[in-house]
XYZ file of N, CA and C in Angstrom:
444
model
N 6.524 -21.094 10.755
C 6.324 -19.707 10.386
C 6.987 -18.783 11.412
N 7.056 -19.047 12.504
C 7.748 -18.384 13.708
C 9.262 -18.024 13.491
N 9.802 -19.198 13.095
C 11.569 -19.348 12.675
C 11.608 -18.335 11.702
N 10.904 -18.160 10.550
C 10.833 -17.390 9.431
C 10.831 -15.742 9.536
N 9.799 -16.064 10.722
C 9.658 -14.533 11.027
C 10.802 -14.349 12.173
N 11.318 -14.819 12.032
C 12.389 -14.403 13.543
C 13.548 -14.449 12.371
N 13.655 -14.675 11.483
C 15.003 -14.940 10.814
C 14.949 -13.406 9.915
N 13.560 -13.343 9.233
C 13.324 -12.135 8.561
C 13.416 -10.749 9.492
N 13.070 -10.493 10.589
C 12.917 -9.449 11.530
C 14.667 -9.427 12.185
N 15.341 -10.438 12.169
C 16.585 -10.029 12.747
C 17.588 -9.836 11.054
N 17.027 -9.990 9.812
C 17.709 -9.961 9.148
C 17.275 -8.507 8.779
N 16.289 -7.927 8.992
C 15.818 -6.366 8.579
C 17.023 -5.416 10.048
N 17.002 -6.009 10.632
C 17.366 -5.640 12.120
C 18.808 -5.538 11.663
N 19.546 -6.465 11.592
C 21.023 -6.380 11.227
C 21.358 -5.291 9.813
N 20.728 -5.491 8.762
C 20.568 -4.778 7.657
C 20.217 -2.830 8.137
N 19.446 -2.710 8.961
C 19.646 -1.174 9.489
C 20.532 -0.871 10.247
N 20.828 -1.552 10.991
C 21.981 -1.479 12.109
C 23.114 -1.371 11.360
N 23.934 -2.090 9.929
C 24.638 -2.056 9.029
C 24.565 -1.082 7.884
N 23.972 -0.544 8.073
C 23.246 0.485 6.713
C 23.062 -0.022 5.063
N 22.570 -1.010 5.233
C 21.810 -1.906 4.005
C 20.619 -1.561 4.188
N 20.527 -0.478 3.354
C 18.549 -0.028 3.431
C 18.084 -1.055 2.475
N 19.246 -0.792 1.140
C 18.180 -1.554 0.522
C 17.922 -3.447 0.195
N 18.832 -4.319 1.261
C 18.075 -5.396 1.714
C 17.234 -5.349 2.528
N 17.212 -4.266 3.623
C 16.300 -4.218 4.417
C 14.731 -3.950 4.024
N 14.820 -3.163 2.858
C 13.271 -2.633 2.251
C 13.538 -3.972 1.016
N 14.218 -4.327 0.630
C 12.910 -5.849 0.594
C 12.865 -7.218 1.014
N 13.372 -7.175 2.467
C 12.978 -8.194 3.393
C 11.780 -7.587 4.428
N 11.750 -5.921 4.376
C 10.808 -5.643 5.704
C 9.528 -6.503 5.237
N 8.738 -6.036 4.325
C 7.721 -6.574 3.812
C 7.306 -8.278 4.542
N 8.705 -8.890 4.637
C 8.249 -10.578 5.094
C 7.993 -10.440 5.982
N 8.122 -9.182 7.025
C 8.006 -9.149 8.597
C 7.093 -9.258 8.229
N 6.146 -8.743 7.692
C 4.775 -8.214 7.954
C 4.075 -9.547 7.197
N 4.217 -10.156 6.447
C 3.634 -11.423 5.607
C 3.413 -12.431 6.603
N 4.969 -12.694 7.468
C 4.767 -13.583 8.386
C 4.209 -13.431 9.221
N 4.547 -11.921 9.978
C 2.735 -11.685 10.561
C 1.572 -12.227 11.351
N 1.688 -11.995 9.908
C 0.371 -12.415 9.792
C -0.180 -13.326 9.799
N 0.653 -14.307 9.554
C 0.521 -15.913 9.758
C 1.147 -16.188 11.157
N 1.444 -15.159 11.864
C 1.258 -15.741 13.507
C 0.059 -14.689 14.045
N -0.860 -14.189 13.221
C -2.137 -13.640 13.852
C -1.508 -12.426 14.918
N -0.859 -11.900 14.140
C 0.008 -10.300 14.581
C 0.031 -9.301 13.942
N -1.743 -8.971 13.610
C -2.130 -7.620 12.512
C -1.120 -6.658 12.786
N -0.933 -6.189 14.324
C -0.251 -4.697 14.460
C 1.405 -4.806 14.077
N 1.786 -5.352 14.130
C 2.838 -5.837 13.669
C 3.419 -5.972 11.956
N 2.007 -6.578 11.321
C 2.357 -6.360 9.738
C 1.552 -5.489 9.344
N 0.668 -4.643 10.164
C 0.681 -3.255 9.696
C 1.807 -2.501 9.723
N 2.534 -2.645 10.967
C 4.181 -1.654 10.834
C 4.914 -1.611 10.095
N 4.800 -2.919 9.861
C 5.965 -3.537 8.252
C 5.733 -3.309 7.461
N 4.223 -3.420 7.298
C 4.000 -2.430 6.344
C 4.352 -1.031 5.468
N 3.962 -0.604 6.479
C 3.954 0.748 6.789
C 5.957 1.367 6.568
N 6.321 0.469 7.145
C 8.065 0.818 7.393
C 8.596 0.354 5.535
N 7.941 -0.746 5.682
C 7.920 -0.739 3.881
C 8.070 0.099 2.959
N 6.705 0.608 3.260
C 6.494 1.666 2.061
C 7.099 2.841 2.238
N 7.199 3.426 3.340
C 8.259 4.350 3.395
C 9.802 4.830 3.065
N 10.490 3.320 3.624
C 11.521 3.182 3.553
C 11.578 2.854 1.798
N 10.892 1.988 1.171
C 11.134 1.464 -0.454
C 10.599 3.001 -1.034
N 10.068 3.822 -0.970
C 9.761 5.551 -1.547
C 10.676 6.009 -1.188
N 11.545 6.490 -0.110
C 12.814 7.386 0.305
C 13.995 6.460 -0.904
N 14.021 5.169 -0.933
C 15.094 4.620 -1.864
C 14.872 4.461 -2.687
N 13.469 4.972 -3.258
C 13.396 4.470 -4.927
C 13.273 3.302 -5.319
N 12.856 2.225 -4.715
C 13.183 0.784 -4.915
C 11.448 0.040 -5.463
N 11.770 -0.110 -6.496
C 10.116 -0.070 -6.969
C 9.476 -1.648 -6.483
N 10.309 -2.686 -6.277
C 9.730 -3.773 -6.226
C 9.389 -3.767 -4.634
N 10.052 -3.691 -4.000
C 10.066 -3.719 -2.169
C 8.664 -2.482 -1.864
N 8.699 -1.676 -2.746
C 7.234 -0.459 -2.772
C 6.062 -1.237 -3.623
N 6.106 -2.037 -4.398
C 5.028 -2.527 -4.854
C 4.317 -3.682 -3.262
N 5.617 -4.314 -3.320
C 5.235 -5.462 -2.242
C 4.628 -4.455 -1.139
N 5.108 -3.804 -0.818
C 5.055 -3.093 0.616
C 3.530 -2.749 0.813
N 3.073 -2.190 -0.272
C 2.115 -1.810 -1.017
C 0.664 -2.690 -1.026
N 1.032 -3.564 -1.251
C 0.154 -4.822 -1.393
C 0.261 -5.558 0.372
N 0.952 -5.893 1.198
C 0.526 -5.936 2.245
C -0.013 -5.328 2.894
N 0.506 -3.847 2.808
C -0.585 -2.291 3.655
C -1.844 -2.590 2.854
N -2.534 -3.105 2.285
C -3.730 -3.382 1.065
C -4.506 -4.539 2.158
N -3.729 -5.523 1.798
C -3.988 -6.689 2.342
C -4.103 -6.570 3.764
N -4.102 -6.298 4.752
C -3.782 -6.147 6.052
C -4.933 -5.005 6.302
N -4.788 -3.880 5.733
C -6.417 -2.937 5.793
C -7.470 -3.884 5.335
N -7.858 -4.694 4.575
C -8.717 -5.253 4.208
C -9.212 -6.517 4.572
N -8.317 -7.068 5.424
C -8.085 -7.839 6.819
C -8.800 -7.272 7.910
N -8.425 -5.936 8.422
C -9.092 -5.214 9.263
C -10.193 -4.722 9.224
N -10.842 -5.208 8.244
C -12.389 -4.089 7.286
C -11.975 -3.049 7.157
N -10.745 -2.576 6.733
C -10.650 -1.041 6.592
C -10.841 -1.476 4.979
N -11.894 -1.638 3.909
C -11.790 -1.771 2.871
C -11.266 -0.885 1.748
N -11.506 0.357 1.952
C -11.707 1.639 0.782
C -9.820 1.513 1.233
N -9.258 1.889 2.276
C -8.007 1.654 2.880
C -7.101 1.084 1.793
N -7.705 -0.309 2.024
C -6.850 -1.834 1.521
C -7.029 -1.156 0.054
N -8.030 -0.775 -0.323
C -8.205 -0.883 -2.014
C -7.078 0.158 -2.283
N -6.979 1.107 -1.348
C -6.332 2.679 -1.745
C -5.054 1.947 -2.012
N -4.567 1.091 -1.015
C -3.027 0.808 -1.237
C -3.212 -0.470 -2.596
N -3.784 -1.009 -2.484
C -3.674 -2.152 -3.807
C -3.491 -1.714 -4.972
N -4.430 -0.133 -5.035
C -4.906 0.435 -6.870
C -3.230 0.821 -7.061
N -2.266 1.265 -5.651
C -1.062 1.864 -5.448
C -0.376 0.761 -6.527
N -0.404 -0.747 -5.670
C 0.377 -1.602 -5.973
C 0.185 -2.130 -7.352
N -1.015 -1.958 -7.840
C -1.398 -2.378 -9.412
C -0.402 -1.098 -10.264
N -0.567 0.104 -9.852
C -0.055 0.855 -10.521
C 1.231 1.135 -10.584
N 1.954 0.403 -9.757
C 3.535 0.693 -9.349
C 3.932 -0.890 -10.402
N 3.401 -1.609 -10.062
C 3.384 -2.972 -11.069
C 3.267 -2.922 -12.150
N 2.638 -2.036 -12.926
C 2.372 -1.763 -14.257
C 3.409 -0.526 -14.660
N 3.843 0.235 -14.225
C 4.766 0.811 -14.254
C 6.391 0.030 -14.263
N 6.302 -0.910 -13.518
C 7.747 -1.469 -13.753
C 7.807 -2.906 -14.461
N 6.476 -2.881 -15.296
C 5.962 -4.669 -15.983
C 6.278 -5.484 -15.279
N 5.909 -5.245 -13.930
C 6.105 -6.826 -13.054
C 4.905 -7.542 -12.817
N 4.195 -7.888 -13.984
C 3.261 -9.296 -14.354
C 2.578 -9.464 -13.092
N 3.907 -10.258 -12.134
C 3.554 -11.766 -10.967
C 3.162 -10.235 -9.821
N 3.878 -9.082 -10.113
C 3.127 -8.567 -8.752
C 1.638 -7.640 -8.927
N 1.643 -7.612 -10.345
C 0.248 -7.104 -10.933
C -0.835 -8.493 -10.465
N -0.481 -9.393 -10.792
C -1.452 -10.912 -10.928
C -1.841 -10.735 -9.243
N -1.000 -10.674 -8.394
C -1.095 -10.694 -6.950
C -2.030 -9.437 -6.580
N -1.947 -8.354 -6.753
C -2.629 -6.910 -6.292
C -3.953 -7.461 -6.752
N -4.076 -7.439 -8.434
C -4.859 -7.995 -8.687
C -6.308 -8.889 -8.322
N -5.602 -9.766 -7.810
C -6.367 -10.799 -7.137
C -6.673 -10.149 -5.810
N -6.035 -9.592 -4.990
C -6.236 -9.023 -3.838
C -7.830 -7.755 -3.764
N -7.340 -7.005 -5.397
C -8.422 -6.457 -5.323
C -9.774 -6.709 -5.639
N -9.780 -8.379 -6.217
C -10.984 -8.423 -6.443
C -11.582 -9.453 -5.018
N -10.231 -9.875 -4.342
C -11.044 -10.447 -2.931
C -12.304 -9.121 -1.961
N -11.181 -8.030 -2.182
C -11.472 -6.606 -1.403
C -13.179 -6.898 -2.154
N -13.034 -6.460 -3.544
C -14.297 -6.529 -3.969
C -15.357 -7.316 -3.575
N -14.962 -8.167 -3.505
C -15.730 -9.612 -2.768
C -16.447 -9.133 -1.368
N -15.329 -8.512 -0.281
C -15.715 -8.563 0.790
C -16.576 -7.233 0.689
N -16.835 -6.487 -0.299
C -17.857 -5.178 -0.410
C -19.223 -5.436 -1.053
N -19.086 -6.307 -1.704
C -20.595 -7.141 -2.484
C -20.517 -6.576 -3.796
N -19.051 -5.904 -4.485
C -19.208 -5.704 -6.077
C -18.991 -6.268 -6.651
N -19.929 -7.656 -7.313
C -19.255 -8.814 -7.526
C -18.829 -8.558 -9.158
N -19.141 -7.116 -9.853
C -18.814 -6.349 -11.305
C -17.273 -6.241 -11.139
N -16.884 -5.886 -9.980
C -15.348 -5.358 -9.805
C -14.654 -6.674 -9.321
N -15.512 -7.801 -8.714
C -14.501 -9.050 -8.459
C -14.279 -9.758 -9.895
N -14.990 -9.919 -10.788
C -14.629 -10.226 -12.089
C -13.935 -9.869 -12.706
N -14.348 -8.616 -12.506
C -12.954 -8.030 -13.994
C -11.389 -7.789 -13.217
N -11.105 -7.767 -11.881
C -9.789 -8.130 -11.241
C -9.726 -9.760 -11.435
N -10.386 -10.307 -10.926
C -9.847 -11.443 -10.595
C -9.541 -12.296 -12.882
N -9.952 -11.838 -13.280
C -10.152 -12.221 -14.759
C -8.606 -11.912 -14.890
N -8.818 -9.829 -14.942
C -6.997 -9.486 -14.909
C -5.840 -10.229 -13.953
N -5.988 -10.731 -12.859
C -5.292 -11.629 -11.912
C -4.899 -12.413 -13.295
N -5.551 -13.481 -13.466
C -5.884 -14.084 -14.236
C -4.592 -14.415 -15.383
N -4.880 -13.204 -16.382
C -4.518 -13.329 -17.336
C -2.748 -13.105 -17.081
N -2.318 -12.100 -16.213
C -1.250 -11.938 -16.224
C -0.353 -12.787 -15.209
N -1.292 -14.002 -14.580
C -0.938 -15.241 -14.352
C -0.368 -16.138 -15.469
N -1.440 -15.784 -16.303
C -1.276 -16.866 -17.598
C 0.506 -16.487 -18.295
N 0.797 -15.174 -18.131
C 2.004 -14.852 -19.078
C 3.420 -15.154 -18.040
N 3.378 -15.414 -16.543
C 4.453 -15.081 -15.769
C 4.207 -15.351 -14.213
N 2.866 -15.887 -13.882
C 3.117 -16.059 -12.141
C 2.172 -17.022 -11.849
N 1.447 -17.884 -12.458
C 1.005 -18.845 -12.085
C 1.693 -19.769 -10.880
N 2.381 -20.279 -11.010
C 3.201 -20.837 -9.489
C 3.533 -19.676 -8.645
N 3.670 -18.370 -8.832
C 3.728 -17.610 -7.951
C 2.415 -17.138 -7.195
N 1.274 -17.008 -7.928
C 0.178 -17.179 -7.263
C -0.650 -17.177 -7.895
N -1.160 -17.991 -9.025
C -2.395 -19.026 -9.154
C -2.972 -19.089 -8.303
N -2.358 -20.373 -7.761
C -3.603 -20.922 -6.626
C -4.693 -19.981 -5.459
N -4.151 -18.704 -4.703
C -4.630 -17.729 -4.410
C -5.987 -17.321 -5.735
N -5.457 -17.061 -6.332
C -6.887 -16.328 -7.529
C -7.833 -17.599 -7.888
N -7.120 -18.709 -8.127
C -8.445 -19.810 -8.625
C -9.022 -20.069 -7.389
């Protein structure tokens, strides 16, 4: 995971330095994924954060959904819950706006973990159900296993 994130962070790195915003807004996002999988919240909060900014100034709806869903994920990591949800309802709605299924199925699921970690177990059902279904039409190998 280290190599990954060193390959993704010098490839966002070369990509600004070159003026490729828009590989850079949708590789920033992996900074922050990988991250997190080296236990470096402040870090994929930035990426976050540099995400969503940078994918809104370019218009780039998929790199803003993703972006979206880690600033989600990463507040809700932190117990910032209401936070995480604010950016997820973002990422459900930017997903449904551009019919991207696999990144609806993902927010999705994210928001009914959030739910989980608040005790509404009314609101972990009916996300994780919607996860669910729009697994069933387009992202099951993309993330199934997360929601079951």
């Amino acid at each position: 995971m280290a190599t990954a994130h060193d390959y993704f962070k010098r490839c966002v790195a070369l990509c600004e330095r070159e003026g490729f915003e828009e590989i850079a807004a949708s590789n920033i996002h992996m900074v922050g994924w990988t991250a997190i999988y080296l236990n470096r919240p402040d870090q994929a909060q930035a990426s976050a954060r540099a995400g969503v900014a940078l994918s809104q100034r370019l218009s780039a709806h998929r790199p803003h959904i993703l972006s979206e869903t880690l600033t989600g994920y990463v507040a809700v990591e932190r117990g910032r819950n209401e936070e995480g949800r604010a950016a997820l309802e973002r990422a459900l709605a930017l997903s449904q706006r551009a019919g991207a299924s696999s990144f609806d199925a993902q927010a999705a699921a994210m928001v009914a973990r959030q739910a989980w970690f608040a005790g509404d177990g009314e609101t972990v059902r009916k996300y994780a159900e919607r996860s669910i279904a729009a697994q069933r039409v387009s992202a099951m190998p993309f993330f199934g296993p997360y929601c079951l």
